[in-house]
Tab-separated table of C-alpha atoms in Angstrom:
chain	number	residue	atom	x	y	z
D	1	MET	CA	-0.199	-0.180	-0.116
D	2	CYS	CA	1.380	3.293	-0.949
D	3	SER	CA	1.304	6.711	1.614
D	4	ASN	CA	0.639	9.539	-0.342
D	5	THR	CA	1.365	11.667	3.206
D	6	LEU	CA	4.389	13.548	3.797
D	7	SER	CA	6.951	12.757	6.659
D	8	LYS	CA	7.982	16.559	9.056
D	9	ALA	CA	10.785	16.878	7.649
D	10	GLU	CA	9.358	16.437	4.045
D	11	LEU	CA	7.176	19.353	5.133
D	12	VAL	CA	9.467	21.446	6.704
D	13	THR	CA	12.535	21.455	3.523
D	14	ALA	CA	9.174	21.831	0.882
D	15	ILE	CA	8.083	25.019	2.826
D	16	SER	CA	11.239	26.332	3.131
D	17	LEU	CA	11.985	26.193	-0.232
D	18	THR	CA	8.888	27.540	-1.031
D	19	ALA	CA	9.382	30.546	0.877
D	20	GLY	CA	13.457	30.838	-0.200
D	21	ALA	CA	11.881	30.828	-3.785
D	22	ALA	CA	9.126	33.462	-3.028
D	23	ALA	CA	11.632	35.489	-1.530
D	24	VAL	CA	13.953	35.454	-4.859
D	25	SER	CA	11.643	36.136	-7.084
D	26	VAL	CA	9.995	38.894	-5.259
D	27	LEU	CA	13.902	40.716	-4.889
D	28	VAL	CA	14.559	39.817	-8.267
D	29	TYR	CA	11.184	41.933	-9.639
D	30	LYS	CA	11.942	44.593	-6.953
D	31	THR	CA	15.069	45.429	-8.469
D	32	PHE	CA	14.446	44.578	-12.632
D	33	PHE	CA	10.966	45.456	-12.939
D	34	SER	CA	9.503	47.538	-9.992
D	35	THR	CA	8.710	51.133	-11.034
D	36	ASN	CA	7.982	52.386	-7.193
D	37	LYS	CA	9.152	56.339	-6.789
D	38	SER	CA	9.825	56.052	-3.494
D	39	SER	CA	12.773	53.433	-4.300
D	40	LYS	CA	14.703	55.994	-6.175
D	41	SER	CA	16.897	58.193	-4.232
D	42	LYS	CA	16.448	62.392	-3.655
D	43	VAL	CA	18.214	64.753	-4.578
D	44	ASN	CA	17.381	67.363	-2.344
D	45	LEU	CA	18.241	65.735	1.364
D	46	ASP	CA	17.570	68.210	3.703
D	47	LEU	CA	16.940	71.558	2.172
D	48	GLN	CA	12.625	73.481	2.998
D	49	LYS	CA	11.165	69.956	3.257
D	50	ASP	CA	8.353	71.459	4.546
D	51	ASN	CA	7.666	73.112	0.983
D	52	PRO	CA	5.874	70.934	-1.891
D	53	LYS	CA	8.054	72.506	-4.091
D	54	VAL	CA	11.741	74.311	-3.517
D	55	VAL	CA	11.412	77.503	-5.910
D	56	HIS	CA	14.161	80.261	-5.826
D	57	ALA	CA	13.453	83.289	-8.671
D	58	PHE	CA	15.787	86.314	-8.945
D	59	ASP	CA	15.451	89.666	-10.730
D	60	ILE	CA	18.083	89.490	-13.295
D	61	GLU	CA	18.973	93.193	-12.438
D	62	ASP	CA	20.030	92.000	-9.408
D	63	LEU	CA	22.324	89.351	-10.098
D	64	GLY	CA	25.405	91.952	-10.059
D	65	ASP	CA	28.045	90.850	-12.764
D	66	LYS	CA	28.359	86.844	-11.746
D	67	ALA	CA	26.044	84.937	-9.733
D	68	VAL	CA	27.016	80.976	-8.880
D	69	TYR	CA	24.180	78.645	-8.142
D	70	CYS	CA	23.841	75.575	-6.559
D	71	ARG	CA	22.546	72.448	-8.583
D	72	CYS	CA	24.001	69.696	-6.193
D	73	TRP	CA	21.407	70.243	-3.439
D	74	ARG	CA	24.740	70.097	-0.597
D	75	SER	CA	25.569	74.131	-0.208
D	76	LYS	CA	24.997	75.743	3.296
D	77	LYS	CA	24.421	78.661	1.330
D	78	PHE	CA	21.578	77.297	-0.975
D	79	PRO	CA	20.918	78.501	-3.436
D	80	PHE	CA	23.975	79.560	-3.844
D	81	CYS	CA	26.720	77.469	-4.561
D	82	ASP	CA	29.797	77.094	-1.502
D	83	GLY	CA	31.879	74.460	-3.381
D	84	ALA	CA	29.765	71.242	-1.619
D	85	HIS	CA	29.349	69.559	-5.178
D	86	ALA	CA	33.146	68.781	-4.761
D	87	LYS	CA	33.151	66.582	-1.915
D	88	HIS	CA	29.482	64.934	-3.037
D	89	ASN	CA	31.421	64.629	-6.783
D	90	GLU	CA	34.548	62.662	-4.668
D	91	GLU	CA	32.151	60.473	-2.576
D	92	THR	CA	29.420	59.260	-5.312
D	93	GLY	CA	31.511	59.936	-8.650
D	94	ASP	CA	29.321	62.568	-9.563
D	95	ASN	CA	30.177	65.297	-11.860
D	96	VAL	CA	28.387	68.011	-11.038
D	97	GLY	CA	28.921	71.771	-10.416
D	98	PRO	CA	27.522	74.916	-9.965
D	99	LEU	CA	25.089	77.190	-12.247
D	100	ILE	CA	27.120	80.027	-13.419
D	101	ILE	CA	25.465	83.402	-14.867
D	102	LYS	CA	27.596	86.468	-15.782
D	103	ARG	CA	26.462	89.602	-17.796
D	104	LYS	CA	27.856	89.550	-21.565
D	105	GLU	CA	31.214	92.036	-21.495
D	106	ALA	CA	30.386	94.468	-24.094
């Protein structure tokens, strides 16, 4: 007579393999197929987080001869550049630099 029941050890092994395969499947899906925005890294880590959007506007007449603006979001003088991009670039391998606006020489 043939028994169709699994022993306790076989049942534990089957459950462990199934759980492991499910975990691997979830990780593969999240890594390669997920488009969840929250999994992408943020640019602005700590500036004006209470605002829905950080915006700065300047009148061109008020800029003087030259203005240097931060594009890495790490400057302590934001929106102006303080050179923090150098450390950011070294740590991340990025190549970001400031936005420089200057008057055209006549």
